[in-house]
CSV table of N, CA, C and O in Angstrom, one decimal:
chain,number,residue,atom,x,y,z
A,1,MET,N,-79.1,-202.4,27.4
A,1,MET,CA,-78.2,-203.5,27.9
A,1,MET,C,-78.9,-204.8,27.7
A,1,MET,O,-80.0,-205.0,28.1
A,2,THR,N,-78.1,-205.8,27.1
A,2,THR,CA,-78.7,-207.1,26.9
A,2,THR,C,-78.4,-208.0,28.1
A,2,THR,O,-77.6,-207.6,28.9
A,3,SER,N,-79.0,-209.1,28.1
A,3,SER,CA,-78.8,-210.1,29.2
A,3,SER,C,-77.3,-210.6,29.2
A,3,SER,O,-76.8,-210.9,30.2
A,4,LEU,N,-76.7,-210.6,28.0
A,4,LEU,CA,-75.3,-211.0,27.9
A,4,LEU,C,-74.4,-210.0,28.6
A,4,LEU,O,-73.3,-210.3,29.1
A,5,ASP,N,-74.7,-208.7,28.5
A,5,ASP,CA,-73.9,-207.6,29.1
A,5,ASP,C,-73.7,-207.9,30.6
A,5,ASP,O,-72.6,-207.6,31.1
A,6,GLY,N,-74.7,-208.3,31.2
A,6,GLY,CA,-74.6,-208.5,32.7
A,6,GLY,C,-73.7,-209.7,33.0
A,6,GLY,O,-73.3,-209.8,34.2
A,7,LEU,N,-73.4,-210.5,32.1
A,7,LEU,CA,-72.5,-211.7,32.3
A,7,LEU,C,-71.0,-211.4,32.1
A,7,LEU,O,-70.2,-212.2,32.4
A,8,ALA,N,-70.7,-210.2,31.5
A,8,ALA,CA,-69.3,-209.9,31.2
A,8,ALA,C,-68.4,-209.9,32.4
A,8,ALA,O,-67.3,-210.5,32.3
A,9,PRO,N,-68.8,-209.4,33.6
A,9,PRO,CA,-67.9,-209.5,34.7
A,9,PRO,C,-67.6,-211.0,35.1
A,9,PRO,O,-66.5,-211.3,35.5
A,10,ALA,N,-68.6,-211.8,35.1
A,10,ALA,CA,-68.4,-213.2,35.4
A,10,ALA,C,-67.5,-213.9,34.4
A,10,ALA,O,-66.6,-214.7,34.8
A,11,ALA,N,-67.7,-213.6,33.1
A,11,ALA,CA,-66.8,-214.1,32.1
A,11,ALA,C,-65.4,-213.7,32.3
A,11,ALA,O,-64.5,-214.5,32.2
A,12,ALA,N,-65.2,-212.4,32.7
A,12,ALA,CA,-63.9,-211.9,32.9
A,12,ALA,C,-63.2,-212.6,34.1
A,12,ALA,O,-62.0,-212.9,34.1
A,13,LEU,N,-64.0,-212.9,35.2
A,13,LEU,CA,-63.5,-213.6,36.3
A,13,LEU,C,-63.0,-215.0,35.9
A,13,LEU,O,-61.9,-215.3,36.3
A,14,PHE,N,-63.8,-215.7,35.2
A,14,PHE,CA,-63.4,-217.0,34.8
A,14,PHE,C,-62.2,-217.0,33.8
A,14,PHE,O,-61.3,-217.8,33.9
A,15,HIS,N,-62.2,-216.0,33.0
A,15,HIS,CA,-61.0,-215.8,32.1
A,15,HIS,C,-59.8,-215.5,32.9
A,15,HIS,O,-58.7,-216.0,32.5
A,16,SER,N,-59.9,-214.7,34.0
A,16,SER,CA,-58.7,-214.4,34.8
A,16,SER,C,-58.1,-215.7,35.4
A,16,SER,O,-56.9,-215.7,35.7
A,17,LEU,N,-58.9,-216.7,35.6
A,17,LEU,CA,-58.4,-218.0,36.2
A,17,LEU,C,-58.1,-219.0,35.1
A,17,LEU,O,-57.7,-220.2,35.5
A,18,ALA,N,-58.2,-218.7,33.8
A,18,ALA,CA,-58.1,-219.7,32.8
A,18,ALA,C,-56.7,-220.0,32.4
A,18,ALA,O,-56.5,-220.9,31.5
A,19,ASP,N,-55.7,-219.4,33.0
A,19,ASP,CA,-54.3,-219.7,32.7
A,19,ASP,C,-53.8,-220.7,33.8
A,19,ASP,O,-53.9,-220.4,35.0
A,20,PRO,N,-53.1,-221.8,33.4
A,20,PRO,CA,-52.5,-222.7,34.4
A,20,PRO,C,-51.6,-222.0,35.4
A,20,PRO,O,-51.5,-222.4,36.5
A,21,VAL,N,-50.8,-221.1,34.9
A,21,VAL,CA,-49.8,-220.4,35.8
A,21,VAL,C,-50.6,-219.6,36.9
A,21,VAL,O,-50.3,-219.7,38.1
A,22,ARG,N,-51.6,-218.8,36.4
A,22,ARG,CA,-52.4,-218.0,37.4
A,22,ARG,C,-53.1,-219.0,38.4
A,22,ARG,O,-53.1,-218.7,39.6
A,23,LEU,N,-53.6,-220.0,37.9
A,23,LEU,CA,-54.3,-221.0,38.7
A,23,LEU,C,-53.4,-221.6,39.7
A,23,LEU,O,-53.7,-221.8,40.9
A,24,SER,N,-52.2,-221.9,39.3
A,24,SER,CA,-51.2,-222.5,40.2
A,24,SER,C,-50.8,-221.5,41.3
A,24,SER,O,-50.6,-221.9,42.5
A,25,ILE,N,-50.7,-220.3,40.9
A,25,ILE,CA,-50.4,-219.2,41.9
A,25,ILE,C,-51.5,-219.1,42.9
A,25,ILE,O,-51.3,-219.0,44.1
A,26,VAL,N,-52.7,-219.1,42.4
A,26,VAL,CA,-53.9,-219.0,43.3
A,26,VAL,C,-54.0,-220.2,44.3
A,26,VAL,O,-54.2,-220.1,45.5
A,27,GLN,N,-53.7,-221.4,43.7
A,27,GLN,CA,-53.8,-222.6,44.5
A,27,GLN,C,-52.7,-222.5,45.6
A,27,GLN,O,-52.9,-222.9,46.8
A,28,ARG,N,-51.5,-222.0,45.3
A,28,ARG,CA,-50.4,-221.9,46.3
A,28,ARG,C,-50.8,-220.9,47.3
A,28,ARG,O,-50.6,-221.1,48.5
A,29,LEU,N,-51.4,-219.7,46.9
A,29,LEU,CA,-51.7,-218.7,47.9
A,29,LEU,C,-52.9,-219.1,48.8
A,29,LEU,O,-53.1,-218.6,49.8
A,30,ALA,N,-53.7,-220.1,48.3
A,30,ALA,CA,-54.8,-220.6,49.1
A,30,ALA,C,-54.2,-221.3,50.4
A,30,ALA,O,-54.9,-221.4,51.4
A,31,ARG,N,-53.0,-221.7,50.4
A,31,ARG,CA,-52.3,-222.3,51.5
A,31,ARG,C,-51.7,-221.3,52.4
A,31,ARG,O,-51.2,-221.6,53.5
A,32,GLY,N,-51.6,-220.0,52.0
A,32,GLY,CA,-51.0,-219.0,52.8
A,32,GLY,C,-50.3,-218.0,52.0
A,32,GLY,O,-49.9,-218.2,50.8
A,33,GLU,N,-50.0,-216.8,52.6
A,33,GLU,CA,-49.3,-215.8,51.8
A,33,GLU,C,-47.9,-216.2,51.4
A,33,GLU,O,-47.3,-217.1,52.0
A,34,SER,N,-47.4,-215.5,50.4
A,34,SER,CA,-46.1,-215.9,49.9
A,34,SER,C,-45.4,-214.7,49.2
A,34,SER,O,-46.1,-213.8,48.7
A,35,ARG,N,-44.1,-214.7,49.1
A,35,ARG,CA,-43.4,-213.7,48.4
A,35,ARG,C,-43.1,-214.2,47.0
A,35,ARG,O,-43.2,-215.4,46.7
A,36,VAL,N,-42.8,-213.3,46.1
A,36,VAL,CA,-42.5,-213.6,44.7
A,36,VAL,C,-41.4,-214.6,44.6
A,36,VAL,O,-41.5,-215.6,43.9
A,37,VAL,N,-40.4,-214.4,45.4
A,37,VAL,CA,-39.2,-215.3,45.4
A,37,VAL,C,-39.6,-216.7,45.8
A,37,VAL,O,-39.1,-217.7,45.2
A,38,ASP,N,-40.5,-216.9,46.7
A,38,ASP,CA,-41.0,-218.2,47.2
A,38,ASP,C,-41.9,-218.8,46.1
A,38,ASP,O,-41.7,-220.0,45.8
A,39,LEU,N,-42.7,-218.0,45.5
A,39,LEU,CA,-43.6,-218.6,44.4
A,39,LEU,C,-42.7,-219.0,43.2
A,39,LEU,O,-42.9,-220.1,42.6
A,40,THR,N,-41.7,-218.2,42.9
A,40,THR,CA,-40.8,-218.6,41.8
A,40,THR,C,-40.1,-219.9,42.1
A,40,THR,O,-40.0,-220.8,41.2
A,41,ARG,N,-39.6,-220.1,43.3
A,41,ARG,CA,-38.9,-221.3,43.6
A,41,ARG,C,-39.9,-222.5,43.7
A,41,ARG,O,-39.6,-223.6,43.1
A,42,GLU,N,-41.0,-222.4,44.4
A,42,GLU,CA,-42.0,-223.5,44.5
A,42,GLU,C,-42.6,-223.9,43.2
A,42,GLU,O,-42.9,-225.1,43.0
A,43,LEU,N,-42.9,-222.9,42.4
A,43,LEU,CA,-43.6,-223.3,41.1
A,43,LEU,C,-42.7,-223.5,40.0
A,43,LEU,O,-43.1,-223.8,38.9
A,44,GLU,N,-41.4,-223.3,40.2
A,44,GLU,CA,-40.3,-223.4,39.2
A,44,GLU,C,-40.6,-222.6,38.0
A,44,GLU,O,-40.6,-223.0,36.8
A,45,LEU,N,-40.9,-221.3,38.2
A,45,LEU,CA,-41.2,-220.3,37.2
A,45,LEU,C,-40.2,-219.1,37.3
A,45,LEU,O,-39.6,-218.9,38.3
A,46,ALA,N,-40.1,-218.4,36.2
A,46,ALA,CA,-39.2,-217.2,36.2
A,46,ALA,C,-39.9,-216.1,37.0
A,46,ALA,O,-41.1,-216.1,37.0
A,47,GLN,N,-39.1,-215.3,37.6
A,47,GLN,CA,-39.6,-214.2,38.4
A,47,GLN,C,-40.5,-213.3,37.6
A,47,GLN,O,-41.5,-212.8,38.0
A,48,SER,N,-40.1,-213.0,36.3
A,48,SER,CA,-40.9,-212.2,35.5
A,48,SER,C,-42.3,-212.8,35.2
A,48,SER,O,-43.3,-212.1,35.1
A,49,THR,N,-42.3,-214.1,35.0
A,49,THR,CA,-43.6,-214.8,34.8
A,49,THR,C,-44.5,-214.7,36.0
A,49,THR,O,-45.7,-214.3,35.9
A,50,VAL,N,-44.0,-215.0,37.2
A,50,VAL,CA,-44.8,-214.9,38.4
A,50,VAL,C,-45.3,-213.4,38.6
A,50,VAL,O,-46.4,-213.2,38.9
A,51,SER,N,-44.4,-212.5,38.4
A,51,SER,CA,-44.8,-211.1,38.6
A,51,SER,C,-45.9,-210.6,37.7
A,51,SER,O,-46.8,-210.0,38.0
A,52,LYS,N,-45.8,-211.1,36.4
A,52,LYS,CA,-46.8,-210.7,35.4
A,52,LYS,C,-48.1,-211.3,35.8
A,52,LYS,O,-49.1,-210.6,35.7
A,53,HIS,N,-48.2,-212.5,36.2
A,53,HIS,CA,-49.4,-213.1,36.5
A,53,HIS,C,-50.0,-212.6,37.9
A,53,HIS,O,-51.2,-212.5,38.0
A,54,LEU,N,-49.1,-212.3,38.8
A,54,LEU,CA,-49.6,-211.6,40.0
A,54,LEU,C,-50.2,-210.3,39.7
A,54,LEU,O,-51.3,-209.9,40.3
A,55,ALA,N,-49.6,-209.6,38.8
A,55,ALA,CA,-50.2,-208.3,38.4
A,55,ALA,C,-51.6,-208.4,37.8
A,55,ALA,O,-52.5,-207.6,38.1
A,56,CYS,N,-51.8,-209.5,37.0
A,56,CYS,CA,-53.1,-209.8,36.4
A,56,CYS,C,-54.1,-210.1,37.5
A,56,CYS,O,-55.2,-209.5,37.5
A,57,LEU,N,-53.7,-210.9,38.4
A,57,LEU,CA,-54.6,-211.3,39.5
A,57,LEU,C,-54.9,-210.1,40.4
A,57,LEU,O,-56.0,-210.0,40.9
A,58,ARG,N,-53.9,-209.3,40.6
A,58,ARG,CA,-54.2,-208.0,41.4
A,58,ARG,C,-55.1,-207.1,40.7
A,58,ARG,O,-56.0,-206.5,41.3
A,59,GLY,N,-55.0,-207.0,39.4
A,59,GLY,CA,-55.8,-206.2,38.6
A,59,GLY,C,-57.3,-206.6,38.6
A,59,GLY,O,-58.2,-205.8,38.5
A,60,CYS,N,-57.5,-207.9,38.9
A,60,CYS,CA,-58.8,-208.4,39.0
A,60,CYS,C,-59.3,-208.4,40.5
A,60,CYS,O,-60.4,-208.9,40.8
A,61,ASN,N,-58.5,-207.9,41.4
A,61,ASN,CA,-58.8,-207.8,42.8
A,61,ASN,C,-59.0,-209.2,43.5
A,61,ASN,O,-59.7,-209.3,44.4
A,62,LEU,N,-58.3,-210.2,42.9
A,62,LEU,CA,-58.4,-211.5,43.5
A,62,LEU,C,-57.2,-211.8,44.4
A,62,LEU,O,-57.3,-212.5,45.4
A,63,VAL,N,-56.1,-211.1,44.2
A,63,VAL,CA,-54.9,-211.2,45.0
A,63,VAL,C,-54.5,-209.8,45.4
A,63,VAL,O,-54.7,-208.8,44.7
A,64,ASP,N,-53.9,-209.7,46.6
A,64,ASP,CA,-53.3,-208.4,47.0
A,64,ASP,C,-52.0,-208.7,47.8
A,64,ASP,O,-51.6,-209.9,47.8
A,65,TYR,N,-51.4,-207.7,48.3
A,65,TYR,CA,-50.1,-207.9,49.0
A,65,TYR,C,-50.1,-206.9,50.2
A,65,TYR,O,-50.7,-205.9,50.2
A,66,ARG,N,-49.2,-207.3,51.1
A,66,ARG,CA,-48.9,-206.4,52.2
A,66,ARG,C,-47.4,-206.3,52.2
A,66,ARG,O,-46.6,-207.2,52.0
A,67,ALA,N,-46.9,-205.1,52.5
A,67,ALA,CA,-45.5,-204.8,52.6
A,67,ALA,C,-45.0,-205.0,54.0
A,67,ALA,O,-45.7,-204.7,55.0
A,68,ASP,N,-43.8,-205.6,54.1
A,68,ASP,CA,-43.2,-205.8,55.4
A,68,ASP,C,-41.7,-205.5,55.2
A,68,ASP,O,-41.0,-206.3,54.6
A,69,GLY,N,-41.4,-204.2,55.5
A,69,GLY,CA,-40.0,-203.8,55.1
A,69,GLY,C,-39.9,-203.7,53.6
A,69,GLY,O,-40.7,-203.1,53.0
A,70,ARG,N,-38.9,-204.3,53.1
A,70,ARG,CA,-38.7,-204.3,51.7
A,70,ARG,C,-39.3,-205.5,51.0
A,70,ARG,O,-39.1,-205.7,49.8
A,71,GLN,N,-40.0,-206.3,51.7
A,71,GLN,CA,-40.6,-207.5,51.1
A,71,GLN,C,-42.1,-207.3,50.9
A,71,GLN,O,-42.8,-206.6,51.7
A,72,SER,N,-42.7,-208.0,49.9
A,72,SER,CA,-44.1,-208.0,49.7
A,72,SER,C,-44.6,-209.4,49.8
A,72,SER,O,-44.1,-210.3,49.2
A,73,PHE,N,-45.7,-209.6,50.6
A,73,PHE,CA,-46.3,-210.9,50.8
A,73,PHE,C,-47.7,-210.9,50.1
A,73,PHE,O,-48.5,-210.1,50.5
A,74,TYR,N,-47.9,-211.8,49.2
A,74,TYR,CA,-49.1,-211.8,48.4
A,74,TYR,C,-50.1,-212.8,49.1
A,74,TYR,O,-49.6,-213.8,49.7
A,75,PHE,N,-51.4,-212.5,49.0
A,75,PHE,CA,-52.4,-213.3,49.6
A,75,PHE,C,-53.7,-213.2,48.8
A,75,PHE,O,-53.8,-212.3,47.9
A,76,ILE,N,-54.6,-214.2,49.0
A,76,ILE,CA,-55.9,-214.2,48.4
A,76,ILE,C,-56.7,-213.0,49.0
A,76,ILE,O,-56.9,-213.0,50.2
A,77,ALA,N,-57.1,-212.1,48.1
A,77,ALA,CA,-57.8,-210.9,48.6
A,77,ALA,C,-59.3,-211.2,48.9
A,77,ALA,O,-59.9,-210.5,49.7
A,78,ALA,N,-59.9,-212.1,48.2
A,78,ALA,CA,-61.3,-212.4,48.3
A,78,ALA,C,-61.5,-213.9,48.7
A,78,ALA,O,-61.3,-214.8,47.9
A,79,PRO,N,-61.8,-214.1,50.0
A,79,PRO,CA,-61.9,-215.5,50.5
A,79,PRO,C,-63.0,-216.3,49.7
A,79,PRO,O,-62.9,-217.6,49.6
A,80,GLU,N,-63.9,-215.6,49.0
A,80,GLU,CA,-64.9,-216.3,48.2
A,80,GLU,C,-64.2,-217.1,47.0
A,80,GLU,O,-64.8,-218.0,46.5
A,81,LEU,N,-63.0,-216.6,46.6
A,81,LEU,CA,-62.3,-217.3,45.6
A,81,LEU,C,-62.0,-218.8,46.0
A,81,LEU,O,-62.1,-219.7,45.1
A,82,LEU,N,-61.7,-219.0,47.2
A,82,LEU,CA,-61.4,-220.3,47.7
A,82,LEU,C,-62.7,-221.2,47.6
A,82,LEU,O,-62.6,-222.4,47.2
A,83,ASP,N,-63.9,-220.6,47.9
A,83,ASP,CA,-65.1,-221.4,47.7
A,83,ASP,C,-65.3,-221.7,46.2
A,83,ASP,O,-65.7,-222.8,45.9
A,84,LEU,N,-65.0,-220.8,45.3
A,84,LEU,CA,-65.1,-221.0,43.9
A,84,LEU,C,-64.2,-222.2,43.5
A,84,LEU,O,-64.6,-223.0,42.7
A,85,LEU,N,-63.0,-222.2,44.0
A,85,LEU,CA,-62.1,-223.2,43.6
A,85,LEU,C,-62.5,-224.6,44.1
A,85,LEU,O,-62.4,-225.6,43.4
A,86,ARG,N,-63.1,-224.6,45.3
A,86,ARG,CA,-63.6,-225.9,45.8
A,86,ARG,C,-64.8,-226.4,45.0
A,86,ARG,O,-64.9,-227.6,44.7
A,87,SER,N,-65.7,-225.4,44.6
A,87,SER,CA,-66.8,-225.8,43.8
A,87,SER,C,-66.3,-226.3,42.4
A,87,SER,O,-66.9,-227.3,41.9
A,88,ALA,N,-65.3,-225.7,41.9
A,88,ALA,CA,-64.8,-226.1,40.6
A,88,ALA,C,-64.2,-227.5,40.7
A,88,ALA,O,-64.5,-228.3,39.8
A,89,GLU,N,-63.5,-227.8,41.8
A,89,GLU,CA,-63.0,-229.2,41.9
A,89,GLU,C,-64.2,-230.2,42.0
A,89,GLU,O,-64.1,-231.3,41.5
A,90,HIS,N,-65.2,-229.9,42.7
A,90,HIS,CA,-66.4,-230.7,42.8
A,90,HIS,C,-67.0,-230.9,41.4
A,90,HIS,O,-67.4,-232.1,41.1
A,91,LEU,N,-67.2,-229.9,40.7
A,91,LEU,CA,-67.7,-230.0,39.3
A,91,LEU,C,-66.8,-230.8,38.4
A,91,LEU,O,-67.3,-231.7,37.7
A,92,LEU,N,-65.5,-230.6,38.5
A,92,LEU,CA,-64.6,-231.4,37.7
A,92,LEU,C,-64.7,-232.9,38.0
A,92,LEU,O,-64.7,-233.8,37.1
A,93,SER,N,-64.9,-233.2,39.3
A,93,SER,CA,-65.0,-234.5,39.7
A,93,SER,C,-66.3,-235.1,39.3
A,93,SER,O,-66.4,-236.3,38.8
A,94,ALA,N,-67.4,-234.3,39.4
A,94,ALA,CA,-68.7,-234.8,39.0
A,94,ALA,C,-68.8,-235.1,37.5
A,94,ALA,O,-69.6,-236.0,37.0
A,95,THR,N,-68.1,-234.4,36.7
A,95,THR,CA,-68.1,-234.5,35.2
A,95,THR,C,-66.9,-235.4,34.7
A,95,THR,O,-66.7,-235.5,33.5
A,96,ASP,N,-66.2,-236.0,35.7
A,96,ASP,CA,-65.1,-236.9,35.4
A,96,ASP,C,-64.1,-236.1,34.5
A,96,ASP,O,-63.5,-236.6,33.6
A,97,ARG,N,-64.0,-234.8,34.8
A,97,ARG,CA,-63.0,-233.9,34.1
A,97,ARG,C,-63.1,-233.9,32.6
A,97,ARG,O,-62.2,-233.7,31.9
A,98,ALA,N,-64.4,-234.1,32.2
A,98,ALA,CA,-64.6,-234.1,30.7
A,98,ALA,C,-64.3,-232.8,30.0
A,98,ALA,O,-64.0,-232.8,28.8
A,99,VAL,N,-64.2,-231.7,30.7
A,99,VAL,CA,-63.9,-230.4,30.1
A,99,VAL,C,-62.5,-230.5,29.5
A,99,VAL,O,-62.2,-229.8,28.5
A,100,ALA,N,-61.6,-231.3,30.0
A,100,ALA,CA,-60.3,-231.5,29.4
A,100,ALA,C,-60.4,-232.0,27.9
A,100,ALA,O,-59.4,-231.7,27.2
A,101,LEU,N,-61.5,-232.6,27.6
A,101,LEU,CA,-61.6,-233.1,26.2
A,101,LEU,C,-62.3,-232.1,25.3
A,101,LEU,O,-62.4,-232.3,24.1
A,102,CYS,N,-62.8,-231.0,25.8
A,102,CYS,CA,-63.5,-230.0,25.0
A,102,CYS,C,-62.5,-229.5,23.9
A,102,CYS,O,-61.4,-229.0,24.2
A,103,PRO,N,-63.0,-229.5,22.6
A,103,PRO,CA,-62.2,-229.1,21.5
A,103,PRO,C,-61.8,-227.6,21.6
A,103,PRO,O,-60.8,-227.2,21.0
A,104,THR,N,-62.6,-226.8,22.2
A,104,THR,CA,-62.3,-225.4,22.3
A,104,THR,C,-61.5,-225.0,23.5
A,104,THR,O,-60.6,-224.2,23.4
A,105,TYR,N,-61.8,-225.5,24.7
A,105,TYR,CA,-61.2,-225.0,25.9
A,105,TYR,C,-60.3,-226.1,26.6
A,105,TYR,O,-59.6,-225.8,27.5
A,106,GLY,N,-60.4,-227.3,26.1
A,106,GLY,CA,-59.6,-228.4,26.8
A,106,GLY,C,-58.2,-228.3,26.4
A,106,GLY,O,-57.7,-227.4,25.7
A,107,THR,N,-57.5,-229.3,26.8
A,107,THR,CA,-56.0,-229.5,26.5
A,107,THR,C,-55.9,-229.8,25.0
A,107,THR,O,-56.5,-230.7,24.5
A,108,ALA,N,-55.0,-229.1,24.3
A,108,ALA,CA,-54.8,-229.3,22.9
A,108,ALA,C,-54.0,-230.6,22.7
A,108,ALA,O,-53.4,-231.1,23.7
A,109,ALA,N,-54.0,-231.1,21.5
A,109,ALA,CA,-53.3,-232.3,21.2
A,109,ALA,C,-51.8,-232.3,21.6
A,109,ALA,O,-51.2,-233.2,22.0
A,110,ASP,N,-51.2,-231.1,21.5
A,110,ASP,CA,-49.8,-230.9,21.8
A,110,ASP,C,-49.5,-230.6,23.2
A,110,ASP,O,-48.4,-230.4,23.6
A,111,GLY,N,-50.6,-230.6,24.1
A,111,GLY,CA,-50.4,-230.4,25.5
A,111,GLY,C,-50.5,-229.0,25.9
A,111,GLY,O,-50.6,-228.7,27.1
A,112,ALA,N,-50.6,-228.0,25.0
A,112,ALA,CA,-50.8,-226.6,25.3
A,112,ALA,C,-52.2,-226.4,25.8
A,112,ALA,O,-53.1,-227.2,25.5
A,113,GLN,N,-52.4,-225.4,26.6
A,113,GLN,CA,-53.7,-225.1,27.2
A,113,GLN,C,-54.1,-223.7,26.8
A,113,GLN,O,-53.3,-222.8,26.6
A,114,VAL,N,-55.4,-223.5,26.7
A,114,VAL,CA,-56.0,-222.2,26.4
A,114,VAL,C,-55.9,-221.2,27.6
A,114,VAL,O,-56.0,-221.6,28.7
A,115,GLY,N,-55.7,-219.9,27.3
A,115,GLY,CA,-55.7,-218.9,28.4
A,115,GLY,C,-54.7,-217.9,28.2
A,115,GLY,O,-53.5,-218.2,28.2
A,116,THR,N,-55.1,-216.6,28.1
A,116,THR,CA,-54.2,-215.5,28.0
A,116,THR,C,-54.6,-214.5,29.1
A,116,THR,O,-55.7,-214.5,29.5
A,117,CYS,N,-53.7,-213.5,29.3
A,117,CYS,CA,-54.0,-212.6,30.4
A,117,CYS,C,-54.5,-211.2,29.8
A,117,CYS,O,-53.7,-210.3,29.7
A,118,SER,N,-55.7,-211.2,29.5
A,118,SER,CA,-56.3,-209.9,29.2
A,118,SER,C,-57.5,-209.6,30.1
A,118,SER,O,-58.2,-208.7,30.0
A,119,ALA,N,-57.7,-210.5,31.1
A,119,ALA,CA,-58.9,-210.4,32.0
A,119,ALA,C,-58.8,-209.1,32.8
A,119,ALA,O,-59.8,-208.5,33.1
A,120,ASP,N,-57.6,-208.7,33.2
A,120,ASP,CA,-57.5,-207.5,34.0
A,120,ASP,C,-58.0,-206.3,33.2
A,120,ASP,O,-58.7,-205.4,33.8
A,121,ALA,N,-57.8,-206.2,31.9
A,121,ALA,CA,-58.3,-205.1,31.1
A,121,ALA,C,-59.8,-205.2,31.0
A,121,ALA,O,-60.5,-204.2,31.0
A,122,GLN,N,-60.3,-206.4,30.9
A,122,GLN,CA,-61.7,-206.6,30.7
A,122,GLN,C,-62.5,-206.2,32.0
A,122,GLN,O,-63.6,-205.6,31.9
A,123,VAL,N,-61.9,-206.5,33.1
A,123,VAL,CA,-62.6,-206.1,34.4
A,123,VAL,C,-62.6,-204.6,34.6
A,123,VAL,O,-63.6,-204.1,35.0
A,124,ARG,N,-61.6,-203.9,34.2
A,124,ARG,CA,-61.5,-202.5,34.3
A,124,ARG,C,-62.4,-201.8,33.3
A,124,ARG,O,-62.8,-200.6,33.5
A,125,ALA,N,-62.7,-202.4,32.2
A,125,ALA,CA,-63.5,-201.8,31.1
A,125,ALA,C,-64.9,-201.5,31.6
A,125,ALA,O,-65.4,-202.0,32.5
């Protein structure tokens, strides 16, 4: 095993948060649990989009849900994730958000952002 192999789980963690939709869901859940219908309305996203990204976050054990009758309420499963988000905000502030200009990971010229949902498969591997 190389020293890079030991970093694969951390890379998968950051990859799981690399999508703006997943990050917006996590930020919303940081304020308290929510149902899919509430997330759909608040984030102005399709139900299928919210469900797909929640499944990814659940696959990474970052988000979980509790059933209440026929409803499911999603919440942050690992409180340490909130610490990570706060640290990320501090780092972005300290670097004047320069990462947005990164030619590889920053915002593209057309406004698109990098990030796909394969992190859940990487974490399970």
